[in-house]
CSV table of C-alpha atoms in Angstrom, one decimal:
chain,number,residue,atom,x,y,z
A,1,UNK,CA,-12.8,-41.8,98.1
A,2,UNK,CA,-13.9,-41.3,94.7
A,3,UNK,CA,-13.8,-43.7,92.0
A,4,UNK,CA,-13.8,-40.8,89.4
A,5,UNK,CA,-10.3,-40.3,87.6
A,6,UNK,CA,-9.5,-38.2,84.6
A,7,UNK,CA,-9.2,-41.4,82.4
A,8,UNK,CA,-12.7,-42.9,83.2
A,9,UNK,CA,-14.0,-39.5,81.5
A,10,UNK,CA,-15.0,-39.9,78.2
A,11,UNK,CA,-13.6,-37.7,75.3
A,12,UNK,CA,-15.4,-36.4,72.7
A,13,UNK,CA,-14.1,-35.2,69.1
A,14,UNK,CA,-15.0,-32.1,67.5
A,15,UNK,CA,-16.9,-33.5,64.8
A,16,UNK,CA,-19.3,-35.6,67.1
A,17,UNK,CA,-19.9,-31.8,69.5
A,18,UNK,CA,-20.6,-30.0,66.0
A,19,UNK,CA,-23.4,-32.9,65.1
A,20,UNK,CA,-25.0,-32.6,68.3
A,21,UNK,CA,-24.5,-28.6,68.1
A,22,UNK,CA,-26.2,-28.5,64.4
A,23,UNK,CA,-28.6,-31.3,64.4
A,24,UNK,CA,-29.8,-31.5,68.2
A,25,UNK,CA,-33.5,-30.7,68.4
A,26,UNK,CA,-32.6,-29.3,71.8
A,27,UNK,CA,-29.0,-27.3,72.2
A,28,UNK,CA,-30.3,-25.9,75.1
A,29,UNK,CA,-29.9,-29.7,77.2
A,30,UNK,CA,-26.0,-29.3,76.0
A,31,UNK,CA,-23.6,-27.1,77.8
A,32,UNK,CA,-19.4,-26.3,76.7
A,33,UNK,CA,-17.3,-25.3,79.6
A,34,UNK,CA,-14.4,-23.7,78.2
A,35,UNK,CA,-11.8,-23.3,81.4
A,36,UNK,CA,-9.2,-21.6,79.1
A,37,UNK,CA,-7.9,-18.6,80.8
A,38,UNK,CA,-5.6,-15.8,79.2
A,39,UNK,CA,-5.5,-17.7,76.3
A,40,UNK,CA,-9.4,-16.8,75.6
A,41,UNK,CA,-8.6,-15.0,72.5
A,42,UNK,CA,-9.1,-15.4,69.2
A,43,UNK,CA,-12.6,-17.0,69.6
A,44,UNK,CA,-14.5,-19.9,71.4
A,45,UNK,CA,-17.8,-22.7,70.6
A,46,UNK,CA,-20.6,-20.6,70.0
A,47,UNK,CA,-22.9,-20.7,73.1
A,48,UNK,CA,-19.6,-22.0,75.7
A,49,UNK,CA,-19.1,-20.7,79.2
A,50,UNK,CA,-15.8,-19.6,80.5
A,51,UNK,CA,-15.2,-20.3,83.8
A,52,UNK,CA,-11.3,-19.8,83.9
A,53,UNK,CA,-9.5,-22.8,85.6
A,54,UNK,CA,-8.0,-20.5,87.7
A,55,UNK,CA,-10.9,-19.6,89.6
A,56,UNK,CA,-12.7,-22.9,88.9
A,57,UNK,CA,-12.6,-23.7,92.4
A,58,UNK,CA,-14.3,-20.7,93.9
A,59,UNK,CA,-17.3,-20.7,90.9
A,60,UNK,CA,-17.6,-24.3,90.8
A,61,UNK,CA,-20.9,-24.0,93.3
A,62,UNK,CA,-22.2,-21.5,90.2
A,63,UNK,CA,-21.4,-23.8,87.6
A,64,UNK,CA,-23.1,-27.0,89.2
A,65,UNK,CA,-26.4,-24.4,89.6
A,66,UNK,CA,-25.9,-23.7,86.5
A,67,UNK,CA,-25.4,-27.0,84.8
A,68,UNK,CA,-27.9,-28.8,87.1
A,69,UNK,CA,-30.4,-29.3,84.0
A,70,UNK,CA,-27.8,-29.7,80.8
A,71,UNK,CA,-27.9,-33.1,79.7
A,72,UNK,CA,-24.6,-33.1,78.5
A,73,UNK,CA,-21.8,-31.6,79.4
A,74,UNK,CA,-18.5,-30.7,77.6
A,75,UNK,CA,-15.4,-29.6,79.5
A,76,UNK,CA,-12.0,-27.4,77.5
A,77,UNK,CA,-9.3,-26.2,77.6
A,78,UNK,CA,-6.6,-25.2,74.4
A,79,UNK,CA,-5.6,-28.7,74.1
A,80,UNK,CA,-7.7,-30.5,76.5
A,81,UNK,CA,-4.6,-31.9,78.1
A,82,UNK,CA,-4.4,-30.3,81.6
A,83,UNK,CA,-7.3,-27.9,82.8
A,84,UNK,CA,-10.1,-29.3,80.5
A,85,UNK,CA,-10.0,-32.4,82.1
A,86,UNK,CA,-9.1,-31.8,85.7
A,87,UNK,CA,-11.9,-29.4,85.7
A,88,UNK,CA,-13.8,-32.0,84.5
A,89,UNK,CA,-12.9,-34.0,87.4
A,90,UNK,CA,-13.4,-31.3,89.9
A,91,UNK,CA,-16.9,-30.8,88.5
A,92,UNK,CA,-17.6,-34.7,88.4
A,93,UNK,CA,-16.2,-35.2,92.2
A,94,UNK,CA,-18.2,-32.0,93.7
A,95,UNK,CA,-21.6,-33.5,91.9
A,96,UNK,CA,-20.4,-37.1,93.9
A,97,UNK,CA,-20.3,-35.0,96.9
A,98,UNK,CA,-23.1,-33.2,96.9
A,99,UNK,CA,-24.9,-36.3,95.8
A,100,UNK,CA,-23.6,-38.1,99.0
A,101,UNK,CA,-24.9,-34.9,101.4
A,102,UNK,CA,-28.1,-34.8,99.9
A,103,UNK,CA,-28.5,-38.7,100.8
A,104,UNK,CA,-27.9,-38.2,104.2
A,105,UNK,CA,-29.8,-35.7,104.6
A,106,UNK,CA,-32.9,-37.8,103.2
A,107,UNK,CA,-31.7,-40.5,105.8
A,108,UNK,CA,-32.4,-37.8,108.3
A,109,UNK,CA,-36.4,-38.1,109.8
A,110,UNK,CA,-38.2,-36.2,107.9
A,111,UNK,CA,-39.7,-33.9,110.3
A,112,UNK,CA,-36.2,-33.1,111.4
A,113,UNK,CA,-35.9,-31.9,107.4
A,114,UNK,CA,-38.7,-29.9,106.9
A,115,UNK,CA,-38.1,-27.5,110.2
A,116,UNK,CA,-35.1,-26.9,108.8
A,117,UNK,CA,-37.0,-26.1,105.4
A,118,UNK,CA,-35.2,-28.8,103.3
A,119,UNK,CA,-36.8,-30.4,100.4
A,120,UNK,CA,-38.7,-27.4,99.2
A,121,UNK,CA,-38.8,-26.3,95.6
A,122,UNK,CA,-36.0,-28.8,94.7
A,123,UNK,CA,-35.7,-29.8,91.1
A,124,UNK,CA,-34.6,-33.6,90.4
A,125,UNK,CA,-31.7,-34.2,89.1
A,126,UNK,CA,-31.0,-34.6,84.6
A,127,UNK,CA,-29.0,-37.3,84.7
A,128,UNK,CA,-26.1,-36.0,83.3
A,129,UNK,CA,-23.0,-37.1,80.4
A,130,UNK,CA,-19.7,-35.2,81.0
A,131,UNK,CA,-17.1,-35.6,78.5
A,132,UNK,CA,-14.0,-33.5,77.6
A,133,UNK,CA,-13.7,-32.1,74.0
A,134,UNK,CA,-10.7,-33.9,72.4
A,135,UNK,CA,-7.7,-31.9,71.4
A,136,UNK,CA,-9.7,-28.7,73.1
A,137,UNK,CA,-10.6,-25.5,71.1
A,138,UNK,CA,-7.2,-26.0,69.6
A,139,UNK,CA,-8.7,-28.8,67.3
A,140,UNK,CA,-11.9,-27.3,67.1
A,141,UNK,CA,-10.9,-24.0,65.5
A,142,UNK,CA,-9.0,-26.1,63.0
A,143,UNK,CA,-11.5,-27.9,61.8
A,144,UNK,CA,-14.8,-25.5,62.6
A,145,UNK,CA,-12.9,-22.0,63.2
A,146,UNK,CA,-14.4,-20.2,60.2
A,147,UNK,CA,-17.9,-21.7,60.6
A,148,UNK,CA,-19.7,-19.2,62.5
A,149,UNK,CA,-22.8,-21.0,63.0
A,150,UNK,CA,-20.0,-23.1,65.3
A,151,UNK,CA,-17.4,-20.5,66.3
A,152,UNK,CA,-17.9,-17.2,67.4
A,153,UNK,CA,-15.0,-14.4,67.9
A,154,UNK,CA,-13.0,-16.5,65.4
A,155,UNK,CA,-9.9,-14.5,64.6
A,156,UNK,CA,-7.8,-16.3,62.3
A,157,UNK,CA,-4.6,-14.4,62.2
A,158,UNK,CA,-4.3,-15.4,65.8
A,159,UNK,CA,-4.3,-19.3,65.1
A,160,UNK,CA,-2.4,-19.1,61.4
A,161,UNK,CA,1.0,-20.2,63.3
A,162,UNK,CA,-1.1,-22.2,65.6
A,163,UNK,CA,-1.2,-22.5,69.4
A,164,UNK,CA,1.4,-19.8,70.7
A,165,UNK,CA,0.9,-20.1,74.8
């Protein structure tokens, strides 16, 4: 069983994500998941993924691909409350599994391996921060709606009475 749990990953507030977002020398090693599904309207972190938590499960073998050299790693939702962090879970458990496949198949003799064509062309693995963006795009559009260099599909009039799912 996994050790993992929603409160042993780490949150991150929107001020720290816009630092690293504006001042990284490399915003290519960081990656925002934004699980947010009919309620991705009205704009999103310039440069996020959606992967709706509704299919999260059936694209989660994408997303790991995907992610597999992003140094850091930043799960939301609207509030980061609910699907934020359990997708941040999900994600953090299939990585433990996959981890745990991969060393039994190296415990396997090698010979065994390499007739089966294992071991070719694989690239190690970054070793990888995941967090969850505190208060989700909710408190990020407060704070860095307007700032396109930060937000992009920002419509205001949508967020004036503020979150309305």
């Amino acid at each position: 069983m996994s050790s993992i749990s929603i409160a042993s990953i780490p949150r991150l507030r929107p001020s720290t994500l816009s630092t690293l977002l504006l001042d990284s020398p490399s915003p290519t090693s960081i990656a925002i998941i934004d699980v947010r599904d009919d309620d991705y309207i009205g704009g999103h972190i310039r440069g996020a993924l959606n992967f709706p938590s509704q299919t999260l499960d059936a694209t989660l073998p994408t997303l790991i691909r995907k992610l597999q050299d992003k140094e850091t790693v930043i799960f939301h939702c609207a509030l980061s409350q609910q699907r934020g962090p359990g997708a941040a879970l999900k994600y953090l458990r299939e990585k433990e599994r996959l981890a745990k496949l991969e060393e039994q198949q190296k415990q396997r003799p090698q010979k065994e391996a390499e007739a089966e064509g294992e071991g070719e062309n694989k690239k190690p693995a970054v070793e990888q921060r995941v967090y969850v963006l505190d208060r989700g795009f909710v408190g990020w559009q407060e704070a860095y709606g307007e700032d396109e260099r930060l937000t992009e599909g920002y419509r205001k009039e949508l967020w004036k009475d503020g979150y309305w799912m």
